[in-house]
mmCIF file of C-alpha atoms in Angstrom:
data_model
loop_
_atom_site.group_PDB
_atom_site.id
_atom_site.type_symbol
_atom_site.label_atom_id
_atom_site.label_comp_id
_atom_site.label_asym_id
_atom_site.label_seq_id
_atom_site.Cartn_x
_atom_site.Cartn_y
_atom_site.Cartn_z
ATOM 1 C CA MET F 1139 -34.632 -1.715 -6.300
ATOM 2 C CA THR F 1140 -34.975 -0.273 -9.772
ATOM 3 C CA ILE F 1141 -34.995 3.413 -10.643
ATOM 4 C CA LEU F 1142 -35.426 4.467 -14.250
ATOM 5 C CA ASN F 1143 -34.448 7.758 -15.784
ATOM 6 C CA THR F 1144 -34.280 7.622 -19.602
ATOM 7 C CA ASP F 1145 -31.687 4.893 -20.273
ATOM 8 C CA ILE F 1146 -30.130 4.726 -16.813
ATOM 9 C CA SER F 1147 -31.157 2.042 -14.334
ATOM 10 C CA LEU F 1148 -30.159 1.548 -10.727
ATOM 11 C CA ASP F 1149 -30.932 -1.967 -9.575
ATOM 12 C CA LEU F 1150 -29.924 -3.244 -6.135
ATOM 13 C CA ASN F 1151 -31.251 -6.686 -7.027
ATOM 14 C CA GLU F 1152 -28.909 -6.943 -10.001
ATOM 15 C CA ARG F 1153 -28.072 -9.953 -12.082
ATOM 16 C CA HIS F 1154 -24.678 -11.469 -11.327
ATOM 17 C CA SER F 1155 -22.597 -13.578 -13.677
ATOM 18 C CA VAL F 1156 -21.658 -17.174 -12.866
ATOM 19 C CA GLY F 1157 -18.057 -16.107 -12.327
ATOM 20 C CA ILE F 1158 -19.005 -13.471 -9.770
ATOM 21 C CA ARG F 1159 -21.327 -15.846 -7.925
ATOM 22 C CA ILE F 1160 -18.696 -18.585 -7.704
ATOM 23 C CA TRP F 1161 -16.097 -16.029 -6.629
ATOM 24 C CA HIS F 1162 -18.424 -14.531 -4.014
ATOM 25 C CA TRP F 1163 -19.230 -17.771 -2.191
ATOM 26 C CA THR F 1164 -15.808 -19.411 -2.394
ATOM 27 C CA PHE F 1165 -14.194 -16.158 -1.270
ATOM 28 C CA PHE F 1166 -16.669 -15.972 1.622
ATOM 29 C CA ILE F 1167 -15.789 -19.518 2.716
ATOM 30 C CA VAL F 1168 -12.033 -18.922 2.572
ATOM 31 C CA LEU F 1169 -12.298 -15.531 4.301
ATOM 32 C CA THR F 1170 -14.453 -17.035 7.050
ATOM 33 C CA ALA F 1171 -11.928 -19.847 7.546
ATOM 34 C CA SER F 1172 -9.126 -17.275 7.728
ATOM 35 C CA LEU F 1173 -10.980 -15.229 10.352
ATOM 36 C CA ILE F 1174 -11.683 -18.377 12.372
ATOM 37 C CA THR F 1175 -7.983 -19.288 12.459
ATOM 38 C CA VAL F 1176 -7.179 -15.796 13.746
ATOM 39 C CA GLY F 1177 -9.848 -16.075 16.422
ATOM 40 C CA LEU F 1178 -8.701 -19.500 17.604
ATOM 41 C CA ALA F 1179 -4.979 -18.708 17.496
ATOM 42 C CA SER F 1180 -5.560 -15.478 19.432
ATOM 43 C CA THR F 1181 -7.782 -17.003 22.131
ATOM 44 C CA VAL F 1182 -8.251 -20.733 22.693
ATOM 45 C CA PHE F 1183 -4.843 -21.754 21.318
ATOM 46 C CA ARG F 1184 -2.898 -18.677 22.370
ATOM 47 C CA THR F 1185 0.473 -19.876 23.665
ATOM 48 C CA ARG F 1186 0.503 -18.145 27.047
ATOM 49 C CA ASN F 1187 -3.067 -19.252 27.718
ATOM 50 C CA ASN F 1188 -2.080 -22.923 27.521
ATOM 51 C CA ILE F 1189 1.231 -23.107 29.372
ATOM 52 C CA ASP F 1190 -0.397 -23.989 32.689
ATOM 53 C CA LEU F 1191 -2.685 -26.485 30.959
ATOM 54 C CA VAL F 1192 0.269 -28.302 29.381
ATOM 55 C CA GLN F 1193 2.073 -28.465 32.722
ATOM 56 C CA SER F 1194 -1.054 -29.697 34.471
ATOM 57 C CA GLN F 1195 -1.790 -32.434 31.942
ATOM 58 C CA LEU F 1196 1.811 -33.687 31.921
ATOM 59 C CA ARG F 1197 1.945 -33.586 35.709
ATOM 60 C CA GLN F 1198 -1.038 -35.947 35.803
ATOM 61 C CA LYS F 1199 1.004 -38.361 33.686
ATOM 62 C CA GLY F 1200 3.951 -38.110 36.015
ATOM 63 C CA VAL F 1201 5.992 -35.766 33.800
ATOM 64 C CA ILE F 1202 7.272 -32.510 35.267
ATOM 65 C CA VAL F 1203 8.258 -29.721 32.856
ATOM 66 C CA ASP F 1204 9.142 -26.090 33.459
ATOM 67 C CA LYS F 1205 7.367 -23.129 31.875
ATOM 68 C CA ASP F 1206 9.803 -22.825 28.980
ATOM 69 C CA GLN F 1207 9.289 -26.467 28.046
ATOM 70 C CA ALA F 1208 5.511 -26.129 28.406
ATOM 71 C CA ARG F 1209 5.602 -22.958 26.294
ATOM 72 C CA ALA F 1210 7.375 -24.836 23.495
ATOM 73 C CA VAL F 1211 4.596 -27.431 23.440
ATOM 74 C CA ALA F 1212 1.766 -24.896 23.670
ATOM 75 C CA HIS F 1213 3.336 -22.810 20.938
ATOM 76 C CA GLU F 1214 3.077 -25.675 18.443
ATOM 77 C CA PHE F 1215 -0.722 -25.494 18.469
ATOM 78 C CA SER F 1216 -0.923 -21.762 17.751
ATOM 79 C CA ASP F 1217 1.948 -22.065 15.275
ATOM 80 C CA LYS F 1218 0.028 -24.622 13.230
ATOM 81 C CA LEU F 1219 -3.023 -22.339 13.163
ATOM 82 C CA TRP F 1220 -0.944 -19.354 12.061
ATOM 83 C CA GLY F 1221 0.605 -21.567 9.398
ATOM 84 C CA LEU F 1222 -2.881 -22.461 8.146
ATOM 85 C CA HIS F 1223 -3.800 -18.766 8.271
ATOM 86 C CA THR F 1224 -0.806 -17.991 6.056
ATOM 87 C CA TRP F 1225 -1.884 -20.526 3.426
ATOM 88 C CA LEU F 1226 -5.428 -19.204 3.499
ATOM 89 C CA GLY F 1227 -3.909 -15.760 2.990
ATOM 90 C CA TYR F 1228 -2.198 -16.965 -0.185
ATOM 91 C CA ILE F 1229 -5.567 -18.219 -1.441
ATOM 92 C CA LEU F 1230 -7.169 -14.847 -0.660
ATOM 93 C CA CYS F 1231 -4.428 -13.138 -2.679
ATOM 94 C CA PHE F 1232 -5.348 -15.393 -5.594
ATOM 95 C CA PHE F 1233 -9.010 -14.456 -5.180
ATOM 96 C CA LEU F 1234 -8.140 -10.764 -5.180
ATOM 97 C CA VAL F 1235 -6.330 -11.144 -8.507
ATOM 98 C CA ALA F 1236 -9.216 -13.268 -9.835
ATOM 99 C CA ARG F 1237 -11.683 -10.485 -8.933
ATOM 100 C CA LEU F 1238 -9.652 -7.976 -10.926
ATOM 101 C CA ILE F 1239 -9.668 -10.336 -13.912
ATOM 102 C CA LEU F 1240 -13.425 -10.854 -13.596
ATOM 103 C CA GLU F 1241 -13.946 -7.102 -13.591
ATOM 104 C CA ILE F 1242 -12.045 -6.879 -16.867
ATOM 105 C CA VAL F 1243 -13.696 -9.775 -18.706
ATOM 106 C CA GLN F 1244 -17.301 -9.258 -17.540
ATOM 107 C CA PRO F 1245 -19.894 -7.684 -19.858
ATOM 108 C CA GLY F 1246 -19.838 -3.900 -19.639
ATOM 109 C CA GLU F 1247 -23.176 -3.565 -17.838
ATOM 110 C CA GLU F 1248 -22.031 -5.963 -15.093
ATOM 111 C CA LYS F 1249 -18.749 -4.208 -14.316
ATOM 112 C CA LEU F 1250 -18.671 -2.517 -10.922
ATOM 113 C CA ARG F 1251 -17.202 0.676 -12.315
ATOM 114 C CA HIS F 1252 -19.954 0.846 -14.963
ATOM 115 C CA ARG F 1253 -22.673 0.505 -12.341
ATOM 116 C CA ILE F 1254 -21.148 3.187 -10.126
ATOM 117 C CA LYS F 1255 -20.747 5.500 -13.118
ATOM 118 C CA ALA F 1256 -24.388 4.952 -14.113
ATOM 119 C CA ALA F 1257 -25.519 5.646 -10.548
ATOM 120 C CA LEU F 1258 -23.546 8.901 -10.440
ATOM 121 C CA ALA F 1259 -25.009 9.964 -13.797
ATOM 122 C CA PHE F 1260 -28.571 9.303 -12.628
ATOM 123 C CA ARG F 1261 -30.632 12.419 -11.924
ATOM 124 C CA PRO F 1262 -33.396 11.714 -9.383
ATOM 125 C CA THR F 1263 -36.673 13.552 -9.812
ATOM 126 C CA THR F 1264 -38.249 12.688 -6.441
ATOM 127 C CA PRO F 1265 -36.977 12.478 -2.841
ATOM 128 C CA GLY F 1266 -37.621 8.720 -2.943
ATOM 129 C CA GLN F 1267 -35.420 8.280 -5.992
ATOM 130 C CA GLN F 1268 -32.724 10.412 -4.387
ATOM 131 C CA GLY F 1269 -32.784 8.212 -1.295
ATOM 132 C CA GLU F 1270 -32.550 5.073 -3.431
ATOM 133 C CA GLN F 1271 -29.629 6.526 -5.357
ATOM 134 C CA GLN F 1272 -27.736 7.394 -2.176
ATOM 135 C CA HIS F 1273 -28.358 3.925 -0.776
ATOM 136 C CA TYR F 1274 -27.195 2.297 -4.011
ATOM 137 C CA LEU F 1275 -23.999 4.361 -4.077
ATOM 138 C CA LEU F 1276 -23.366 3.610 -0.389
ATOM 139 C CA VAL F 1277 -23.536 -0.126 -1.116
ATOM 140 C CA LYS F 1278 -21.243 0.099 -4.143
ATOM 141 C CA ARG F 1279 -18.728 2.332 -2.407
ATOM 142 C CA GLY F 1280 -18.771 -0.108 0.471
ATOM 143 C CA TYR F 1281 -17.580 -2.762 -1.970
ATOM 144 C CA LEU F 1282 -14.668 -0.551 -2.982
ATOM 145 C CA VAL F 1283 -13.664 0.045 0.645
ATOM 146 C CA PHE F 1284 -13.852 -3.705 1.276
ATOM 147 C CA TYR F 1285 -11.719 -4.564 -1.753
ATOM 148 C CA ALA F 1286 -9.197 -1.913 -0.739
ATOM 149 C CA SER F 1287 -9.055 -3.351 2.785
ATOM 150 C CA ILE F 1288 -8.541 -6.862 1.429
ATOM 151 C CA ALA F 1289 -5.756 -5.553 -0.833
ATOM 152 C CA VAL F 1290 -4.000 -3.967 2.165
ATOM 153 C CA MET F 1291 -4.410 -7.183 4.169
ATOM 154 C CA ALA F 1292 -3.024 -9.218 1.266
ATOM 155 C CA LEU F 1293 0.020 -7.001 0.740
ATOM 156 C CA THR F 1294 0.876 -6.710 4.421
ATOM 157 C CA GLY F 1295 0.243 -10.430 4.892
ATOM 158 C CA LEU F 1296 2.675 -11.282 2.101
ATOM 159 C CA ILE F 1297 5.322 -9.059 3.664
ATOM 160 C CA LEU F 1298 4.861 -10.849 7.008
ATOM 161 C CA ALA F 1299 4.897 -14.263 5.333
ATOM 162 C CA PHE F 1300 8.196 -13.475 3.574
ATOM 163 C CA GLU F 1301 9.840 -11.786 6.539
ATOM 164 C CA ASP F 1302 13.128 -13.546 5.764
ATOM 165 C CA VAL F 1303 13.620 -11.099 2.905
ATOM 166 C CA PRO F 1304 15.957 -8.467 4.422
ATOM 167 C CA VAL F 1305 13.948 -5.394 3.412
ATOM 168 C CA PHE F 1306 10.704 -6.993 4.647
ATOM 169 C CA ARG F 1307 12.313 -7.820 7.985
ATOM 170 C CA GLU F 1308 12.930 -4.126 8.538
ATOM 171 C CA TRP F 1309 9.271 -3.349 7.842
ATOM 172 C CA ARG F 1310 7.846 -6.112 10.039
ATOM 173 C CA ALA F 1311 6.819 -4.037 13.075
ATOM 174 C CA PRO F 1312 4.794 -1.302 11.293
ATOM 175 C CA VAL F 1313 3.415 -3.775 8.728
ATOM 176 C CA LYS F 1314 2.200 -6.074 11.504
ATOM 177 C CA GLN F 1315 0.427 -3.139 13.154
ATOM 178 C CA ILE F 1316 -1.275 -2.208 9.876
ATOM 179 C CA HIS F 1317 -2.247 -5.833 9.229
ATOM 180 C CA GLY F 1318 -3.747 -6.151 12.694
ATOM 181 C CA PHE F 1319 -5.570 -2.808 12.487
ATOM 182 C CA VAL F 1320 -7.157 -3.309 9.069
ATOM 183 C CA GLN F 1321 -8.583 -6.669 10.103
ATOM 184 C CA TYR F 1322 -11.191 -4.823 12.165
ATOM 185 C CA PHE F 1323 -12.474 -3.120 9.025
ATOM 186 C CA ILE F 1324 -12.906 -6.593 7.542
ATOM 187 C CA TYR F 1325 -14.825 -7.829 10.590
ATOM 188 C CA GLY F 1326 -17.053 -4.770 10.546
ATOM 189 C CA TYR F 1327 -17.763 -4.971 6.832
ATOM 190 C CA VAL F 1328 -18.600 -8.690 6.930
ATOM 191 C CA LEU F 1329 -21.075 -8.161 9.774
ATOM 192 C CA LEU F 1330 -22.673 -5.125 8.114
ATOM 193 C CA HIS F 1331 -22.820 -6.882 4.760
ATOM 194 C CA LEU F 1332 -24.539 -9.962 6.200
ATOM 195 C CA ALA F 1333 -26.992 -7.881 8.216
ATOM 196 C CA GLY F 1334 -27.732 -5.582 5.269
ATOM 197 C CA ALA F 1335 -28.226 -8.426 2.802
ATOM 198 C CA ILE F 1336 -30.585 -10.296 5.125
ATOM 199 C CA ARG F 1337 -32.539 -7.133 5.942
ATOM 200 C CA ALA F 1338 -32.868 -6.239 2.258
ATOM 201 C CA ASP F 1339 -33.950 -9.761 1.336
ATOM 202 C CA LEU F 1340 -36.582 -9.861 4.076
ATOM 203 C CA GLY F 1341 -37.697 -6.307 3.417
ATOM 204 C CA ARG F 1342 -37.959 -4.136 0.328
ATOM 205 C CA TYR F 1343 -35.683 -6.138 -1.947
ATOM 206 C CA PRO F 1344 -36.582 -9.849 -1.777
ATOM 207 C CA GLY F 1345 -34.320 -12.040 -3.876
ATOM 208 C CA VAL F 1346 -31.017 -10.302 -3.119
ATOM 209 C CA VAL F 1347 -29.524 -13.347 -1.394
ATOM 210 C CA SER F 1348 -31.006 -15.993 -3.697
ATOM 211 C CA GLY F 1349 -29.951 -13.942 -6.722
ATOM 212 C CA MET F 1350 -26.334 -14.322 -5.650
ATOM 213 C CA ILE F 1351 -26.893 -18.095 -5.611
ATOM 214 C CA HIS F 1352 -28.747 -18.823 -8.863
ATOM 215 C CA GLY F 1353 -28.221 -15.513 -10.658
ATOM 216 C CA ARG F 1354 -31.857 -14.835 -11.483
ATOM 217 C CA LYS F 1355 -33.329 -11.464 -10.700
ATOM 218 C CA ARG F 1356 -36.623 -11.041 -8.905
ATOM 219 C CA ARG F 1357 -39.372 -10.261 -11.353
#
């Protein structure tokens, strides 16, 4: 999508630097892994869901354990997943800082704030251009909401990870609620982003997905 008005250009199929492309895909992989650990730890490996299974399997081997003993065994599986989730959270914190650095060091025309500013300064002359402008701004503002959500998840996650710090221990209950609530914004954004990117690539803006891989814009 390209709209021209004097020297201002809005381009949905924009060129992305190598740094942004590497960040995008590695961040996507780590975020996906983090979401998978949450899903598994909350369902398949949830402690209370496996107590009876542990008792049953040990009973078949001639070992009888009570529920508390079975719970201790079942808890180890979910505990390992939550431990992995914590380490993936540290990596996501690193990626968040790296994205801020990339925003600073990128060429001016590739900075997110520059593109949003240019889009706001654009003055459409037709209904079609106005629609394109609104769509462009919706996409860019969506990025900002996503980054803000990730920042909240990172900060609350760090507080939960370092709960042994006295002041953090006092905050644990409300912070855990915030951390659990904001995750649904992340799920929603990821699904909308994937669906929107695929729809755009197959529709009016071919090259959106491949452009994030090799960096070349559609001609």
